Tab-separated table of C-alpha atoms in Angstrom:
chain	number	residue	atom	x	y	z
A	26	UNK	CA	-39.447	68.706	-6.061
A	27	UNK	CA	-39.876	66.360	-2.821
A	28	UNK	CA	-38.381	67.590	0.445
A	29	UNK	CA	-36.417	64.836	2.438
A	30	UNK	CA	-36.003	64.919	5.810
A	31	UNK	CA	-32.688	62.976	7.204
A	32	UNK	CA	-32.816	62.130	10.329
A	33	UNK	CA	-29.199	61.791	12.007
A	34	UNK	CA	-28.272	59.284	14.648
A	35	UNK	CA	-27.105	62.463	16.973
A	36	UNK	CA	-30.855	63.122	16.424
A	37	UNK	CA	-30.055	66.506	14.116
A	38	UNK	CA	-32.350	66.434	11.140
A	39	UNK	CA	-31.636	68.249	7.787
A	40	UNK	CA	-34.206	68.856	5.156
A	41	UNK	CA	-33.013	68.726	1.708
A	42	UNK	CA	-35.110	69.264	-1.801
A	43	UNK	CA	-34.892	66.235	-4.311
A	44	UNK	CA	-35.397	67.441	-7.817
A	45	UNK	CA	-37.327	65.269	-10.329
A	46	UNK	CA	-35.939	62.035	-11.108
A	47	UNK	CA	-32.510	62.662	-8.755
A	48	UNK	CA	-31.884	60.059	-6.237
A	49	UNK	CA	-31.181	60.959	-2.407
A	50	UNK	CA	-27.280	60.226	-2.422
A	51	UNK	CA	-27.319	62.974	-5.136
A	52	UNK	CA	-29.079	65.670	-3.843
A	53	UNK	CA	-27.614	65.419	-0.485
A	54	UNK	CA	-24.030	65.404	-2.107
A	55	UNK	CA	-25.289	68.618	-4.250
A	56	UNK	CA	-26.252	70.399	-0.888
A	57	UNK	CA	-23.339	69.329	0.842
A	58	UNK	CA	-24.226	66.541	2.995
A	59	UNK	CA	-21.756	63.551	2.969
A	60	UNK	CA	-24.044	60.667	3.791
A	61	UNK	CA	-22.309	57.638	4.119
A	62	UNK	CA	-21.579	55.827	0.463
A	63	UNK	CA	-19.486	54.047	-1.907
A	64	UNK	CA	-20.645	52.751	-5.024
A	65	UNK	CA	-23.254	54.501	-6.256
A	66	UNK	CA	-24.365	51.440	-7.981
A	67	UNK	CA	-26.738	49.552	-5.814
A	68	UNK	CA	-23.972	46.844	-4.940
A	69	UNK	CA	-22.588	47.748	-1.450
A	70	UNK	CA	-25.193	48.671	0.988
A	71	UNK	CA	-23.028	51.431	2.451
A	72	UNK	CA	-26.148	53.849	1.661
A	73	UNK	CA	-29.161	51.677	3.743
A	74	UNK	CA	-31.465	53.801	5.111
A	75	UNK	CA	-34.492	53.260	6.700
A	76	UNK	CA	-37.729	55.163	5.154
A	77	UNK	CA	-40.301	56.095	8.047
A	78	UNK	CA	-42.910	57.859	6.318
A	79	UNK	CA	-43.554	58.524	2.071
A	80	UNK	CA	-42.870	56.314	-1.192
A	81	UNK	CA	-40.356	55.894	-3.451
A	82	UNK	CA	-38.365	54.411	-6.580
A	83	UNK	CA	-36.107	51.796	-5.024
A	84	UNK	CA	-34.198	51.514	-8.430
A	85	UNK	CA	-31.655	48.490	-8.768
A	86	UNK	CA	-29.658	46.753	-6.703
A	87	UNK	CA	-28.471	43.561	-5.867
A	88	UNK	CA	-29.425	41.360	-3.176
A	89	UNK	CA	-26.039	41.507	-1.151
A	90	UNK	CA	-26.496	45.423	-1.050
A	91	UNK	CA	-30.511	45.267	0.398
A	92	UNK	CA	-32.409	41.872	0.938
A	93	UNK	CA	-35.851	41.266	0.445
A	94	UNK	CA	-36.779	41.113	3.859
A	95	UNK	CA	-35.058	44.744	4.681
A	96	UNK	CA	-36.680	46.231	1.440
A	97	UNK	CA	-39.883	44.624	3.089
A	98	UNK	CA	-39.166	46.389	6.520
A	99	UNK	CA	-38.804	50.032	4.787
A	100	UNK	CA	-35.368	50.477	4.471
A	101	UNK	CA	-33.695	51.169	0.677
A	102	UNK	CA	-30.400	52.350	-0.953
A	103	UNK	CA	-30.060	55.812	-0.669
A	104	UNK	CA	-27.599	55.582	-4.355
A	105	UNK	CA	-30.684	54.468	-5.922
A	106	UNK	CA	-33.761	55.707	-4.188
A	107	UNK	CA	-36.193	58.501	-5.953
A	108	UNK	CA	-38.749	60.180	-4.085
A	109	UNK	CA	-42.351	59.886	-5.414
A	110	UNK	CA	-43.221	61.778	-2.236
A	111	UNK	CA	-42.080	64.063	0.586
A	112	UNK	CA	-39.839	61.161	2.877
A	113	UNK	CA	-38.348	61.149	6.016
A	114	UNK	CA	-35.362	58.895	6.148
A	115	UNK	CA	-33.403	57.455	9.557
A	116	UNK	CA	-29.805	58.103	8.143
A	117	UNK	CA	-27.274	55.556	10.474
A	118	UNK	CA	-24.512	58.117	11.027
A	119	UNK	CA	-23.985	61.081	12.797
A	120	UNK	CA	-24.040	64.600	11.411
A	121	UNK	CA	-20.719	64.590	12.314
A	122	UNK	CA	-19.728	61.904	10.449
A	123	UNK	CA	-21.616	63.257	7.474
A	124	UNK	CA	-19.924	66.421	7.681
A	125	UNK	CA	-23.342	68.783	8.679
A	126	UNK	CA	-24.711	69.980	11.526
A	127	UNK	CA	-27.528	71.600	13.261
A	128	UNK	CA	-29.362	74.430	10.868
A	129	UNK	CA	-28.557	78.367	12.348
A	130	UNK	CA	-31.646	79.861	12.917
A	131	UNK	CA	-32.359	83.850	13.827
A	132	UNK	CA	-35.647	84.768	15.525
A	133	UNK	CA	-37.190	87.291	17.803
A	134	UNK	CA	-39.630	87.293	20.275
A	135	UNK	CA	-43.313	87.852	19.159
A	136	UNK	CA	-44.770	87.158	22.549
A	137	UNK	CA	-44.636	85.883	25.907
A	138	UNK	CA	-47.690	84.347	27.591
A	139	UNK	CA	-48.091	83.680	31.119
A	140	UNK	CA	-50.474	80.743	30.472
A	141	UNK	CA	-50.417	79.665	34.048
A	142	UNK	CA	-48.596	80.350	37.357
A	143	UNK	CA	-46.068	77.530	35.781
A	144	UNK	CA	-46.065	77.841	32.200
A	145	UNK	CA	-45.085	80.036	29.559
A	146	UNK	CA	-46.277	80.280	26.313
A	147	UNK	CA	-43.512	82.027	23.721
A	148	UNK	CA	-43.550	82.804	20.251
A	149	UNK	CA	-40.506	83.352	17.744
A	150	UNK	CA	-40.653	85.329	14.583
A	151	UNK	CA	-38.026	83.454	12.190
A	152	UNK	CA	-38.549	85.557	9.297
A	153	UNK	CA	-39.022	82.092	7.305
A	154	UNK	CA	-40.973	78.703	7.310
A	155	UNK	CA	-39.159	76.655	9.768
A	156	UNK	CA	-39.009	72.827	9.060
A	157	UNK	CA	-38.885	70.205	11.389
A	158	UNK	CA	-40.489	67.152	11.868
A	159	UNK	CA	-43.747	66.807	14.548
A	160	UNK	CA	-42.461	66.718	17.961
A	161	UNK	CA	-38.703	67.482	17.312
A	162	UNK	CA	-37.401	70.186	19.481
A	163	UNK	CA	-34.530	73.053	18.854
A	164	UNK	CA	-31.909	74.638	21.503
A	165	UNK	CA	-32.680	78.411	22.422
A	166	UNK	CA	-29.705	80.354	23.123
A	167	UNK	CA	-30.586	81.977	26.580
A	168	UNK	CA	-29.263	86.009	25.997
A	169	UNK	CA	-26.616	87.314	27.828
A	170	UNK	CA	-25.902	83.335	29.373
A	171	UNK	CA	-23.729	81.998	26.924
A	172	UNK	CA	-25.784	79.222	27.530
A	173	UNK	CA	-29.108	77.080	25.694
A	174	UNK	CA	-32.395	75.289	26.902
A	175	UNK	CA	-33.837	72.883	24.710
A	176	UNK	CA	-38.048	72.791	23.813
A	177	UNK	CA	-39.715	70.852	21.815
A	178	UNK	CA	-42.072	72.713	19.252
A	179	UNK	CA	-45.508	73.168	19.660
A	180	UNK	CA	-46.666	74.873	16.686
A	181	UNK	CA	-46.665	72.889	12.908
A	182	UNK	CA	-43.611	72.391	10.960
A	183	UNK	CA	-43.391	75.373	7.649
A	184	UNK	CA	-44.884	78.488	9.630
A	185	UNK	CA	-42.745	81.507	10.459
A	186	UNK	CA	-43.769	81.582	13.647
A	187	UNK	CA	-42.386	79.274	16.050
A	188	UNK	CA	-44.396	78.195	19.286
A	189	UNK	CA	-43.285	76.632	22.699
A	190	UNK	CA	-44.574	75.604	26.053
A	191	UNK	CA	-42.091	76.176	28.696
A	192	UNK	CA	-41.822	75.469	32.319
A	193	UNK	CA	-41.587	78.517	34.507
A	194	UNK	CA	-38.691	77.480	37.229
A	195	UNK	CA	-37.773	79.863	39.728
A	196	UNK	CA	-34.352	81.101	39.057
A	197	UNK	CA	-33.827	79.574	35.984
A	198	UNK	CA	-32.043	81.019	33.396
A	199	UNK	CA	-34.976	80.941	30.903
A	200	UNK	CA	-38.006	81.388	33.284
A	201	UNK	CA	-36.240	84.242	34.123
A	202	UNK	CA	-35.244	85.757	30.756
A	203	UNK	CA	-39.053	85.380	29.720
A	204	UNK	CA	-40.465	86.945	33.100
A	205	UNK	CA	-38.365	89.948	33.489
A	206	UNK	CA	-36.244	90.383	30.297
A	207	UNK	CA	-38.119	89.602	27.757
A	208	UNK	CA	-39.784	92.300	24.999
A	209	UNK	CA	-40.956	92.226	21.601
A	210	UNK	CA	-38.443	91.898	18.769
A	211	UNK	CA	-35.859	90.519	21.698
A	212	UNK	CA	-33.360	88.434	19.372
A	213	UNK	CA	-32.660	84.612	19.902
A	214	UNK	CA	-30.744	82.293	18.254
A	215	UNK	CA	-31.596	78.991	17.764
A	216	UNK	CA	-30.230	75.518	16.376
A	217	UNK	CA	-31.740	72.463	14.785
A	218	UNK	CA	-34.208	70.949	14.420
A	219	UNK	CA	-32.813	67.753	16.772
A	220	UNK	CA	-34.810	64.758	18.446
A	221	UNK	CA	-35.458	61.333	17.367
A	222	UNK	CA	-39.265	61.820	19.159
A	223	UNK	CA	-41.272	62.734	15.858
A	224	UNK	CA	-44.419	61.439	14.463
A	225	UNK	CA	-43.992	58.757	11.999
A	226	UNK	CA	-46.398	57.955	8.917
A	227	UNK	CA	-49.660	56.643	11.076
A	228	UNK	CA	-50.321	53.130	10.307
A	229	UNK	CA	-52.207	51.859	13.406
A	230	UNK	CA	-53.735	53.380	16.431
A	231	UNK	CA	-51.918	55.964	18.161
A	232	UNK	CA	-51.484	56.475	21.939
A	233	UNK	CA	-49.727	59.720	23.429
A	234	UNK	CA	-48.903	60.194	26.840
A	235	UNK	CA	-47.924	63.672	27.868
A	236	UNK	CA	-46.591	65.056	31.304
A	237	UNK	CA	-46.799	68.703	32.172
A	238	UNK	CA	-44.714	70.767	28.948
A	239	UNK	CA	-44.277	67.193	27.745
A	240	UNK	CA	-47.744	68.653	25.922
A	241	UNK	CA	-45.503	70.345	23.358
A	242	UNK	CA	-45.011	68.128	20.871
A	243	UNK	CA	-48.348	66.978	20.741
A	244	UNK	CA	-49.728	69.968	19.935
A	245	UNK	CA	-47.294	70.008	16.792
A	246	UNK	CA	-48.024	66.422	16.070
A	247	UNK	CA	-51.731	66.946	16.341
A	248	UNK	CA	-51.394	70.186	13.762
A	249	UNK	CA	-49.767	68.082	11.555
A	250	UNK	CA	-52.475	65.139	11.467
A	251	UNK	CA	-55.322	68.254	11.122
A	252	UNK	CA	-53.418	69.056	7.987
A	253	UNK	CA	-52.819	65.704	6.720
A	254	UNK	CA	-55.676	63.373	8.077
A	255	UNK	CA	-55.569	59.775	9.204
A	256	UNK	CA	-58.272	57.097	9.519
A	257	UNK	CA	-56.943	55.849	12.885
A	258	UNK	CA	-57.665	56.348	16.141
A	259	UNK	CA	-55.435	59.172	18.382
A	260	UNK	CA	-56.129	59.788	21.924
A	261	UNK	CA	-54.148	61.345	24.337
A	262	UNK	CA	-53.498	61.583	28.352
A	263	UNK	CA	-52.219	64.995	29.626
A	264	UNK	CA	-51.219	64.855	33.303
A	265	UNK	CA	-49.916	67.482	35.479
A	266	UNK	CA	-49.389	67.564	39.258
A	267	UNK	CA	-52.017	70.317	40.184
A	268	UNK	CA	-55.169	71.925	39.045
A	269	UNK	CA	-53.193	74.982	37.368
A	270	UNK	CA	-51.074	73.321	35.369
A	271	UNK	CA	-53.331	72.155	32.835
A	272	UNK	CA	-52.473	74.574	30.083
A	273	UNK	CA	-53.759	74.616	25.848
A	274	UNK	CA	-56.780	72.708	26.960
A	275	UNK	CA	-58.706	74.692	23.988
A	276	UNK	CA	-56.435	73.456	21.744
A	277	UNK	CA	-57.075	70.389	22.608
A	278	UNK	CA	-60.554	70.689	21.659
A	279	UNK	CA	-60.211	72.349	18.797
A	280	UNK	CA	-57.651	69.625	17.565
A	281	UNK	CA	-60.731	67.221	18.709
A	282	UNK	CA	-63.388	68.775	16.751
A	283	UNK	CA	-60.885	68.734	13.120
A	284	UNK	CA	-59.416	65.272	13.889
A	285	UNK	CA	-62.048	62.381	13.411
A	286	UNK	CA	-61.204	59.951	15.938
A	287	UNK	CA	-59.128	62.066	18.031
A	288	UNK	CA	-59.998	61.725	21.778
A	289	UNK	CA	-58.402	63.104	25.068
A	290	UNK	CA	-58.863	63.381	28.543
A	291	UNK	CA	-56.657	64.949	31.482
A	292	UNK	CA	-55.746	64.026	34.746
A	293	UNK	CA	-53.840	65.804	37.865
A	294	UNK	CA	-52.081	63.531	40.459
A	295	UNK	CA	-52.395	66.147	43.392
A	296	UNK	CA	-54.579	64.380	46.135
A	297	UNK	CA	-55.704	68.020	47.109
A	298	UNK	CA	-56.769	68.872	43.037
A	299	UNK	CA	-60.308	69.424	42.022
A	300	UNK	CA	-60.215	68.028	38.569
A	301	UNK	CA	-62.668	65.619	37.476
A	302	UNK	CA	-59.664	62.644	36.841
A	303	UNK	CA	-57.202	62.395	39.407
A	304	UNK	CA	-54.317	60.452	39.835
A	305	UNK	CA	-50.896	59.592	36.941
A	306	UNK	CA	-51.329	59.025	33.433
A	307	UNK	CA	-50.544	55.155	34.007
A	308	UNK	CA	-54.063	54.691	35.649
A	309	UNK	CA	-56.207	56.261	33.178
A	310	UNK	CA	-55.071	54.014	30.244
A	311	UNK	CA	-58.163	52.550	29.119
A	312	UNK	CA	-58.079	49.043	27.710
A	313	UNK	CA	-59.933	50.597	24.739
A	314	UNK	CA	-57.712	52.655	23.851
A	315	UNK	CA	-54.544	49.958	24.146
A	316	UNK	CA	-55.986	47.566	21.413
A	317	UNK	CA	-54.191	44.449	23.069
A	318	UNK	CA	-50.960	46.504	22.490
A	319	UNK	CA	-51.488	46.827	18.671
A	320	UNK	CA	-50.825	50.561	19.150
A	321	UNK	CA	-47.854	53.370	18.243
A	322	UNK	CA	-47.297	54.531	21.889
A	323	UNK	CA	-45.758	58.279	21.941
A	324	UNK	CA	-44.811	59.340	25.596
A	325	UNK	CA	-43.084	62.928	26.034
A	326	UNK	CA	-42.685	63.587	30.309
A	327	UNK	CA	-40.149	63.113	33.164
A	328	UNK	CA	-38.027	59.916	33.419
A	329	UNK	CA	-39.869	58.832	36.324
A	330	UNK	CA	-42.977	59.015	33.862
A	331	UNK	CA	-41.400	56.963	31.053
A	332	UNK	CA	-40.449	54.275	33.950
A	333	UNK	CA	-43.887	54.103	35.465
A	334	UNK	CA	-45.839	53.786	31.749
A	335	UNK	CA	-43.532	50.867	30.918
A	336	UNK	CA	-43.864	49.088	34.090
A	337	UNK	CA	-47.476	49.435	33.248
A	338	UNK	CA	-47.546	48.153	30.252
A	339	UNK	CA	-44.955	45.055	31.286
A	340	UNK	CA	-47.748	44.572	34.438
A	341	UNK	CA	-50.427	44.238	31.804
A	342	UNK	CA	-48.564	41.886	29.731
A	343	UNK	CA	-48.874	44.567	26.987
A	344	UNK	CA	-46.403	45.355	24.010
A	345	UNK	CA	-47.114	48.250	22.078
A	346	UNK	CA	-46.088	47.701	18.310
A	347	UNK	CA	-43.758	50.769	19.099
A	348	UNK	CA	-42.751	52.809	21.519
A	349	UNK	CA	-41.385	56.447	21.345
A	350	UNK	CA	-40.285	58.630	24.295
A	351	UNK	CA	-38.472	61.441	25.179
A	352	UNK	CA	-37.443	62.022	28.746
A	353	UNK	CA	-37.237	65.629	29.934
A	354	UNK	CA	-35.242	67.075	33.396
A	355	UNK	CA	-35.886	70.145	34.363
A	356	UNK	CA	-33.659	72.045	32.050
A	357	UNK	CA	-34.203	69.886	29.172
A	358	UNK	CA	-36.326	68.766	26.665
A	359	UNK	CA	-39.729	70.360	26.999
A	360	UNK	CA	-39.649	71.455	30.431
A	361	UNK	CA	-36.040	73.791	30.324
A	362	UNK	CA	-35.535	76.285	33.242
């Protein structure tokens, strides 16, 4: 079997498991998931989707349904499409509209790390191999709130064990659930996986920009490439406002010593801060590592971060061949209270 993941406009993702020789439309129908459709036979179109990473069987359809060009671009006819591989496919509906939602998930606290004076490092026991897609996050019910912070995953997709960086916030709801509630085998619930900010099948040079938490999903995304390899270059800026926010550091070189071609550096933009690179992420991009702008740009950090980097890159008369962001506030993605 191939496991596809579809990818919601709402950003919810569902994973579903095509068996040999059964086309998308059918084994999302079998598990319950109305995509959108109409003929089944290749001649309306009603089924585009767009493939961003894996191969497959376009089958038959006429020209009206999917042009050449489109085919060209990636996207095929879910009514006729068979996985040769595992795919991830950009589905233009809602989960909603497709009558699914967000996956129920049960967990319970494993740990809590006190990485730094503002970070927290938590693990989740799910019981089971939790998918998701590199650099998606999932909302944490909050006990006793009635309420839920969303954080992007740190660990790799299909372990049991469920990592996140979070921000500790005075007074908030999670910083404080983690620093004075918390124990081991504490239940949570959770619900997704959600986020359009995911690592796509690597094609070119890759350039990730992280702020503070916003190191989550690279973490993930880099466990995933150790796994699966790639023969282009990855490097990554990690900024933080002081010294003692720089958190996972090891990881970072231990990502760097599996991943040929992986580089990284870190920066802090306190004027008071020690660290050998001071200053934002947007003056430590290195020309080398922009390739005239032939790059896939992922940026996970504050809006005011996601602003500055593309002023940058619009001052440098630079446009990367894509660009992929998610903006965190303080109680959101990443970086929840």
């Amino acid at each position: 079997m191939n496991t596809v993941a579809l990818n919601f406009e709402d950003g919810v993702t569902r994973f579903i498991a095509c068996r040999p020789g059964e086309t998308v439309a059918d084994a999302s129908y079998r598990l319950g998931i109305n995509i959108p459709l109409d003929c089944r036979d290749g001649a309306c179109g009603t089924c585009r989707v767009h493939c961003e990473s894996g191969r497959f069987d376009p089958g038959s359809y006429i020209e009206d349904a999917l042009s050449d060009e489109e085919a060209a671009q990636g996207y095929g006819l879910a009514c006729q499409m068979r996985p040769r591989t595992d795919l991830v496919l950009a589905v233009a509906a809602s989960s909603e509209v497709c009558k699914t939602k967000a996956a129920a998930l049960k967990g319970r606290v494993s740990a809590v790390r006190r990485l730094s004076d503002t970070t927290f490092g938590l693990s989740v026991e799910t019981g089971e191999p939790v998918g998701f897609l590199p650099g998606q996050y999932v909302n944490i019910a909050v006990p006793g709130s009635g309420q839920a912070r969303s954080y992007s995953f740190s660990s790799v997709p299909g372990s049991s064990t469920a990592e996140f960086l979070i921000r500790n916030i005075p007074g908030g709801l999670m910083s404080t659930f983690l620093a004075e509630q918390a124990r081991e085998g504490a239940a949570l619930d959770l619900a997704g996986p959600s986020g359009s900010f995911y690592l796509r099948e690597i094609r070119r040079p890759v350039l990730m920009l992280a702020g503070g938490t916003g190191l989550a999903p690279f973490l993930s995304m880099l466990g995933k490439v150790a796994e699966t390899g790639t023969d282009q270059p990855i490097h990554l800026v990690y900024g933080v406002t002081h010294d003692a926010d720089l958190v996972e550091t090891g990881a970072l070189e231990e990502a760097a010593a599996k991943i040929p071609g992986f580089s990284f550096e870190t920066c802090v933009a306190s004027p008071d801060s020690r660290h050998a690179k001071r200053g934002y992420v947007t003056e430590h991009l290195a020309d080398a590592h922009l390739h005239g702008g032939a790059i896939d740009t992922y940026l996970c950090g504050p809006p005011a971060m996601v602003d500055a980097v593309r002023k940058t890159f619009a001052e440098r008369g630079l446009t990367p061949a894509s660009f992929h962001y998610e903006k965190f506030a303080a109680s959101g993605v990443g970086g929840g209270a």
